[in-house]
Tab-separated table of C-alpha atoms in Angstrom:
chain	number	residue	atom	x	y	z
T	1	MET	CA	10.244	-9.233	-7.583
T	2	ARG	CA	9.521	-10.267	-11.153
T	3	SER	CA	7.141	-13.190	-10.591
T	4	VAL	CA	3.901	-12.929	-8.607
T	5	ALA	CA	1.826	-15.971	-7.665
T	6	LEU	CA	-1.723	-15.739	-6.360
T	7	ALA	CA	-2.613	-18.516	-3.917
T	8	VAL	CA	-6.225	-19.635	-4.309
T	9	THR	CA	-8.545	-22.182	-2.761
T	10	ASP	CA	-12.279	-22.541	-2.218
T	11	GLY	CA	-13.634	-19.912	0.134
T	12	MET	CA	-11.529	-16.954	-0.985
T	13	LEU	CA	-13.029	-13.460	-1.250
T	14	HIS	CA	-13.440	-12.539	-4.906
T	15	PHE	CA	-12.938	-8.787	-4.475
T	16	GLU	CA	-9.405	-9.017	-3.069
T	17	LEU	CA	-8.546	-11.795	-5.506
T	18	SER	CA	-9.640	-9.692	-8.476
T	19	LEU	CA	-7.643	-6.681	-7.223
T	20	ALA	CA	-4.452	-8.703	-7.299
T	21	CYS	CA	-5.272	-10.012	-10.787
T	22	GLU	CA	-5.965	-6.489	-12.046
T	23	VAL	CA	-2.759	-4.947	-10.684
T	24	PHE	CA	-0.260	-7.764	-11.261
T	25	GLY	CA	-1.953	-9.856	-13.951
T	26	SER	CA	-2.665	-7.109	-16.484
T	27	ASP	CA	-0.245	-6.641	-19.375
T	28	LEU	CA	1.476	-3.373	-18.498
T	29	THR	CA	4.670	-3.900	-20.474
T	30	HIS	CA	3.981	-0.563	-22.173
T	31	LEU	CA	4.778	1.000	-18.788
T	32	VAL	CA	7.564	-1.298	-17.570
T	33	ASP	CA	9.224	-4.073	-19.525
T	34	PRO	CA	9.517	-6.644	-18.127
T	35	TRP	CA	6.354	-6.413	-16.034
T	36	TYR	CA	5.454	-9.109	-13.514
T	37	ARG	CA	5.085	-12.740	-14.544
T	38	PHE	CA	1.744	-13.574	-12.965
T	39	SER	CA	0.266	-16.973	-12.172
T	40	VAL	CA	-2.669	-18.350	-10.214
T	41	CYS	CA	-1.769	-21.348	-8.067
T	42	GLY	CA	-4.264	-23.817	-6.587
T	43	SER	CA	-4.729	-27.527	-6.031
T	44	GLY	CA	-7.545	-27.663	-8.595
T	45	PRO	CA	-10.558	-25.714	-9.911
T	46	VAL	CA	-11.619	-23.186	-7.280
T	47	VAL	CA	-15.073	-21.821	-6.465
T	48	VAL	CA	-14.869	-18.171	-5.456
T	49	ASP	CA	-18.348	-16.962	-4.499
T	50	ARG	CA	-20.267	-17.230	-7.819
T	51	PHE	CA	-17.142	-17.665	-9.915
T	52	ARG	CA	-15.171	-20.733	-10.925
T	53	LEU	CA	-11.433	-20.283	-11.348
T	54	GLU	CA	-8.974	-22.535	-13.140
T	55	PRO	CA	-5.449	-22.189	-11.634
T	56	ASP	CA	-2.427	-22.058	-13.917
T	57	GLU	CA	-0.487	-24.503	-11.744
T	58	GLY	CA	-0.569	-26.316	-8.416
T	59	LEU	CA	0.124	-24.840	-5.006
T	60	ASP	CA	3.735	-26.017	-5.292
T	61	GLY	CA	4.162	-23.178	-7.807
T	62	LEU	CA	4.121	-20.706	-4.906
T	63	ALA	CA	7.634	-21.780	-3.918
T	64	ARG	CA	8.951	-20.697	-7.329
T	65	ALA	CA	7.558	-17.142	-7.108
T	66	ASP	CA	9.291	-13.989	-5.919
T	67	THR	CA	6.057	-12.667	-4.387
T	68	VAL	CA	3.115	-14.719	-3.107
T	69	ILE	CA	-0.263	-13.059	-2.538
T	70	VAL	CA	-2.937	-14.640	-0.345
T	71	PRO	CA	-6.391	-13.049	-0.892
T	72	GLY	CA	-9.049	-12.716	1.778
T	73	TRP	CA	-10.257	-15.871	3.536
T	74	ALA	CA	-14.068	-15.785	3.727
T	75	ASP	CA	-14.778	-17.913	6.819
T	76	VAL	CA	-12.362	-16.805	9.528
T	77	ASP	CA	-14.062	-19.133	12.014
T	78	ARG	CA	-12.764	-22.096	10.021
T	79	ASP	CA	-9.108	-23.101	9.785
T	80	PRO	CA	-7.672	-22.536	6.298
T	81	PRO	CA	-6.764	-25.719	4.367
T	82	ALA	CA	-3.564	-27.330	5.606
T	83	GLU	CA	-2.225	-27.705	2.046
T	84	LEU	CA	-2.578	-23.963	1.480
T	85	VAL	CA	-0.913	-23.132	4.804
T	86	ASP	CA	1.952	-25.536	4.073
T	87	ALA	CA	2.452	-24.143	0.563
T	88	VAL	CA	2.561	-20.540	1.795
T	89	ARG	CA	5.048	-21.489	4.516
T	90	ALA	CA	7.235	-23.329	1.990
T	91	ALA	CA	7.197	-20.317	-0.336
T	92	HIS	CA	8.387	-18.039	2.453
T	93	GLU	CA	11.122	-20.506	3.412
T	94	ALA	CA	12.188	-20.503	-0.246
T	95	GLY	CA	12.659	-16.728	-0.063
T	96	ALA	CA	9.365	-15.368	-1.375
T	97	ARG	CA	7.872	-12.103	-0.208
T	98	VAL	CA	4.493	-13.160	1.213
T	99	VAL	CA	1.546	-10.765	1.175
T	100	SER	CA	-1.945	-11.144	2.617
T	101	LEU	CA	-4.953	-9.101	1.584
T	102	CYS	CA	-7.688	-8.580	4.174
T	103	THR	CA	-8.398	-11.819	6.081
T	104	GLY	CA	-5.664	-13.638	4.168
T	105	ALA	CA	-3.709	-12.729	7.305
T	106	PHE	CA	-5.328	-15.752	8.989
T	107	VAL	CA	-3.521	-17.988	6.485
T	108	LEU	CA	-0.178	-16.299	7.151
T	109	ALA	CA	-0.754	-16.534	10.891
T	110	ALA	CA	-1.615	-20.242	10.630
T	111	ALA	CA	1.669	-20.722	8.730
T	112	GLY	CA	3.553	-19.074	11.598
T	113	LEU	CA	4.769	-16.227	9.402
T	114	LEU	CA	3.338	-13.502	11.651
T	115	ASP	CA	4.712	-14.735	14.987
T	116	GLY	CA	6.576	-11.905	16.695
T	117	LEU	CA	5.535	-9.429	14.012
T	118	ARG	CA	3.075	-6.564	13.760
T	119	ALA	CA	0.191	-7.299	11.380
T	120	THR	CA	-3.286	-6.177	10.459
T	121	THR	CA	-6.462	-7.464	8.836
T	122	HIS	CA	-10.005	-6.190	8.291
T	123	TRP	CA	-10.985	-4.172	11.382
T	124	ALA	CA	-13.989	-6.448	12.032
T	125	HIS	CA	-11.678	-9.449	12.487
T	126	THR	CA	-8.622	-8.009	14.240
T	127	GLY	CA	-9.893	-9.181	17.637
T	128	GLU	CA	-10.324	-12.745	16.404
T	129	LEU	CA	-6.885	-12.754	14.786
T	130	ALA	CA	-5.325	-11.588	18.064
T	131	ARG	CA	-7.269	-14.154	20.091
T	132	ARG	CA	-6.346	-17.118	17.911
T	133	HIS	CA	-2.745	-16.080	17.375
T	134	PRO	CA	-1.428	-14.416	20.555
T	135	GLY	CA	2.112	-14.379	19.176
T	136	VAL	CA	1.059	-11.767	16.616
T	137	THR	CA	0.924	-8.057	17.446
T	138	VAL	CA	-2.334	-7.127	15.733
T	139	ASP	CA	-2.770	-3.453	14.848
T	140	PRO	CA	-6.449	-2.684	14.128
T	141	ASP	CA	-5.868	0.953	13.172
T	142	VAL	CA	-3.726	0.838	10.018
T	143	LEU	CA	-4.266	0.152	6.324
T	144	TYR	CA	-1.302	-2.170	5.898
T	145	VAL	CA	1.890	-3.302	7.612
T	146	ASP	CA	5.182	-3.859	5.770
T	147	ASN	CA	7.597	-6.147	7.602
T	148	GLY	CA	9.858	-6.551	4.587
T	149	SER	CA	9.318	-10.152	3.519
T	150	VAL	CA	5.868	-10.391	5.131
T	151	LEU	CA	3.136	-7.817	4.491
T	152	THR	CA	-0.502	-7.667	5.595
T	153	SER	CA	-3.374	-5.362	4.685
T	154	ALA	CA	-6.742	-4.389	6.081
T	155	GLY	CA	-9.885	-5.033	4.037
T	156	LYS	CA	-11.229	-4.056	0.616
T	157	ALA	CA	-9.784	-0.681	-0.462
T	158	ALA	CA	-6.750	-1.181	1.813
T	159	ALA	CA	-5.893	-4.283	-0.224
T	160	MET	CA	-5.501	-2.012	-3.248
T	161	ASP	CA	-3.332	0.325	-1.177
T	162	LEU	CA	-0.981	-2.548	-0.395
T	163	CYS	CA	-0.900	-3.737	-4.020
T	164	LEU	CA	0.100	-0.232	-5.131
T	165	HIS	CA	2.657	-0.114	-2.308
T	166	LEU	CA	4.272	-3.251	-3.748
T	167	VAL	CA	4.382	-1.710	-7.220
T	168	ARG	CA	5.908	1.425	-5.704
T	169	LEU	CA	8.611	-0.643	-4.006
T	170	ASP	CA	9.395	-2.583	-7.179
T	171	HIS	CA	8.956	0.022	-9.915
T	172	GLY	CA	8.880	3.447	-8.268
T	173	THR	CA	6.351	6.122	-7.457
T	174	ALA	CA	5.712	7.299	-11.016
T	175	ILE	CA	4.631	3.841	-12.218
T	176	ALA	CA	2.466	3.261	-9.134
T	177	ASN	CA	0.792	6.627	-9.684
T	178	THR	CA	0.166	5.822	-13.354
T	179	ILE	CA	-1.529	2.549	-12.424
T	180	ALA	CA	-3.574	4.299	-9.741
T	181	ARG	CA	-4.829	6.822	-12.306
T	182	ARG	CA	-5.694	3.967	-14.660
T	183	LEU	CA	-7.743	2.313	-11.902
T	184	VAL	CA	-9.182	5.648	-10.702
T	185	VAL	CA	-7.980	5.181	-7.116
T	186	PRO	CA	-5.833	7.371	-4.831
T	187	PRO	CA	-2.151	6.993	-5.789
T	188	HIS	CA	-0.915	6.802	-2.208
T	189	ARG	CA	-2.575	6.251	1.133
T	190	ASP	CA	0.054	5.748	3.799
T	191	GLY	CA	0.032	2.359	5.513
T	192	GLY	CA	-0.276	4.002	8.922
T	193	GLN	CA	-3.529	5.718	7.999
T	194	ALA	CA	-6.591	4.699	9.981
T	195	GLN	CA	-8.735	1.871	8.578
T	196	PHE	CA	-12.135	3.271	9.396
T	197	VAL	CA	-12.427	6.476	7.372
T	198	ARG	CA	-15.902	7.816	6.723
T	199	THR	CA	-14.914	9.042	3.259
T	200	PRO	CA	-11.839	7.001	2.219
T	201	VAL	CA	-11.946	8.226	-1.400
T	202	PRO	CA	-13.674	11.631	-1.357
T	203	ALA	CA	-15.249	12.739	-4.590
T	204	PRO	CA	-13.876	16.007	-6.003
T	205	GLY	CA	-15.881	18.948	-4.692
T	206	ASN	CA	-17.899	16.744	-2.373
T	207	HIS	CA	-16.168	17.244	0.984
T	208	PRO	CA	-15.074	20.196	3.150
T	209	LEU	CA	-11.415	19.958	2.068
T	210	ALA	CA	-12.049	19.841	-1.694
T	211	GLU	CA	-10.514	23.280	-2.297
T	212	LEU	CA	-7.917	23.123	0.465
T	213	LEU	CA	-6.077	19.949	-0.566
T	214	PRO	CA	-5.071	21.192	-4.065
T	215	TRP	CA	-4.087	24.527	-2.474
T	216	ILE	CA	-1.722	22.693	-0.115
T	217	LEU	CA	-0.221	20.566	-2.897
T	218	ALA	CA	0.649	23.731	-4.820
T	219	ARG	CA	2.514	25.092	-1.768
T	220	LEU	CA	4.529	22.161	-0.450
T	221	ASP	CA	7.639	24.347	-0.450
T	222	GLU	CA	6.116	26.759	2.067
T	223	PRO	CA	6.391	26.377	5.880
T	224	LEU	CA	2.696	25.681	6.385
T	225	THR	CA	1.157	25.349	9.849
T	226	VAL	CA	-2.210	24.038	10.971
T	227	GLU	CA	-3.212	27.647	11.591
T	228	ASP	CA	-2.279	28.545	7.988
T	229	LEU	CA	-4.428	25.717	6.670
T	230	ALA	CA	-7.335	26.584	8.954
T	231	ARG	CA	-7.180	30.223	7.868
T	232	GLN	CA	-7.232	29.230	4.192
T	233	ALA	CA	-10.162	26.859	4.804
T	234	ARG	CA	-11.992	29.542	6.815
T	235	MET	CA	-12.501	27.302	9.828
T	236	SER	CA	-11.003	26.808	13.262
T	237	SER	CA	-7.970	24.558	13.749
T	238	ARG	CA	-10.155	22.183	15.742
T	239	HIS	CA	-12.734	21.887	12.953
T	240	LEU	CA	-9.981	21.507	10.360
T	241	THR	CA	-8.441	18.610	12.266
T	242	ARG	CA	-11.831	16.942	12.594
T	243	HIS	CA	-12.485	17.244	8.851
T	244	PHE	CA	-9.020	15.879	8.034
T	245	LYS	CA	-9.684	12.846	10.222
T	246	THR	CA	-13.012	12.269	8.488
T	247	VAL	CA	-11.804	12.789	4.910
T	248	THR	CA	-8.224	11.437	4.983
T	249	GLY	CA	-8.072	9.394	8.179
T	250	THR	CA	-5.066	11.316	9.469
T	251	THR	CA	-4.047	14.719	10.865
T	252	PRO	CA	-3.356	17.803	8.726
T	253	LEU	CA	0.394	17.775	9.436
T	254	GLN	CA	0.768	14.044	8.893
T	255	TRP	CA	-1.077	14.323	5.565
T	256	LEU	CA	1.156	17.243	4.592
T	257	HIS	CA	4.258	15.259	5.572
T	258	THR	CA	3.146	12.305	3.441
T	259	GLN	CA	2.611	14.536	0.407
T	260	ARG	CA	6.080	16.063	0.833
T	261	ILE	CA	7.733	12.645	0.986
T	262	ARG	CA	5.758	11.492	-2.039
T	263	HIS	CA	6.795	14.595	-4.005
T	264	ALA	CA	10.421	13.991	-2.981
T	265	GLN	CA	10.170	10.451	-4.365
T	266	GLU	CA	8.874	11.758	-7.681
T	267	LEU	CA	11.698	14.315	-7.925
T	268	LEU	CA	14.339	11.739	-7.016
T	269	GLU	CA	13.058	9.421	-9.718
T	270	GLY	CA	12.383	11.912	-12.467
T	271	SER	CA	14.797	14.822	-12.081
T	272	ASP	CA	18.484	15.625	-11.595
T	273	ALA	CA	17.768	18.113	-8.808
T	274	THR	CA	20.182	18.001	-5.888
T	275	ILE	CA	19.071	16.760	-2.470
T	276	ASP	CA	19.321	20.350	-1.209
T	277	ALA	CA	17.071	21.590	-4.009
T	278	ILE	CA	14.546	18.813	-3.401
T	279	ALA	CA	14.561	19.622	0.308
T	280	THR	CA	13.664	23.215	-0.527
T	281	THR	CA	11.024	22.281	-3.111
T	282	THR	CA	9.289	19.863	-0.746
T	283	GLY	CA	9.332	22.183	2.259
T	284	MET	CA	11.815	20.080	4.227
T	285	GLY	CA	14.195	23.009	4.517
T	286	THR	CA	17.575	21.280	4.545
T	287	ALA	CA	19.071	18.148	3.046
T	288	THR	CA	19.686	16.845	6.577
T	289	THR	CA	16.003	17.157	7.475
T	290	LEU	CA	14.920	15.557	4.212
T	291	ARG	CA	17.299	12.622	4.677
T	292	ARG	CA	16.093	12.031	8.233
T	293	HIS	CA	12.369	12.062	7.393
T	294	PHE	CA	12.773	10.238	4.073
T	295	ASN	CA	14.787	7.427	5.646
T	296	ARG	CA	12.282	7.092	8.483
T	297	THR	CA	9.280	6.996	6.122
T	298	VAL	CA	10.572	5.127	3.057
T	299	GLY	CA	13.184	2.967	4.760
T	300	VAL	CA	16.217	4.043	2.714
T	301	PRO	CA	18.127	7.350	2.311
T	302	PRO	CA	17.109	9.530	-0.662
T	303	ASP	CA	20.476	8.984	-2.381
T	304	THR	CA	19.985	5.202	-2.254
T	305	TYR	CA	16.384	5.551	-3.443
T	306	ARG	CA	17.508	7.618	-6.435
T	307	ARG	CA	20.294	5.177	-7.377
T	308	THR	CA	17.880	2.246	-7.176
T	309	PHE	CA	15.265	3.683	-9.504
T	310	ARG	CA	17.748	5.307	-11.862
T	311	THR	CA	19.361	1.863	-12.257
T	312	GLN	CA	15.957	0.362	-13.009
T	313	GLU	CA	15.293	3.063	-15.612
T	314	ARG	CA	18.549	2.239	-17.413
T	315	THR	CA	18.218	-1.549	-17.260
T	316	GLY	CA	14.442	-2.020	-17.306
T	317	ALA	CA	14.837	-4.361	-14.319
T	318	THR	CA	12.793	-4.557	-11.147
T	319	VAL	CA	14.202	-4.559	-7.668
């Protein structure tokens, strides 16, 4: 997905718009060459809150992009402009991967792209999205939903999660992690994680799991149980689960599973270790178990994942 076009019009949310510009519009050819070709597409000068934005080309440019991103739509009680809806629909019909950030989902829904699909938006507006578009299965409890050619995210920080997810799909885990470190954000929050997390990005040493999480990451190869984690944290299993929900938005075992899959991705991309060895290193036990969980989580078998990103490394191409 080499070209990314940002669809803009008056009334967009500047935070989500700027996230997309930062991730896809920055010159990161020192990391991956070629990086994305990025353009801003609108029918004319756009007022975004206190900012004025000059698009690079008209909305018809969306149909020439590999990926189209629709930022948050500020006034969800008002129908998005018909020209924007038509341009987004035309881009999808032309084969573009279409992505909404936050309430940009209302634009995708108006274009009919979410009919029959699962989707999400900011938790405060999921009810309205479901009411106005009954053909959409609205999930209020996730950070983002990946339907392949159509993706939607919840609000604010979840928009960054989805942007990094796209980079991970196109360029691999290592590059996504490098960008996350550059932006000082978590490298991977799973799309199925809950939206409303009291501490979505906990500061080091400032939450009850500050010492436990690094301890777990250093022992991914061990058969850890909730009881093991609770014992290490010096708390009951019930209290541990409550703290995990508060700090990470998920359960201890689901968080552990996500870290194991993420570590497997890194090893598949950056090492020649066999699938059996990676299964052992990541605590999956056997290659069969790793393949089953990896395929279910990532969407492709580990062997295919490795071939894809090894090919990219040799050619410098994106997927």
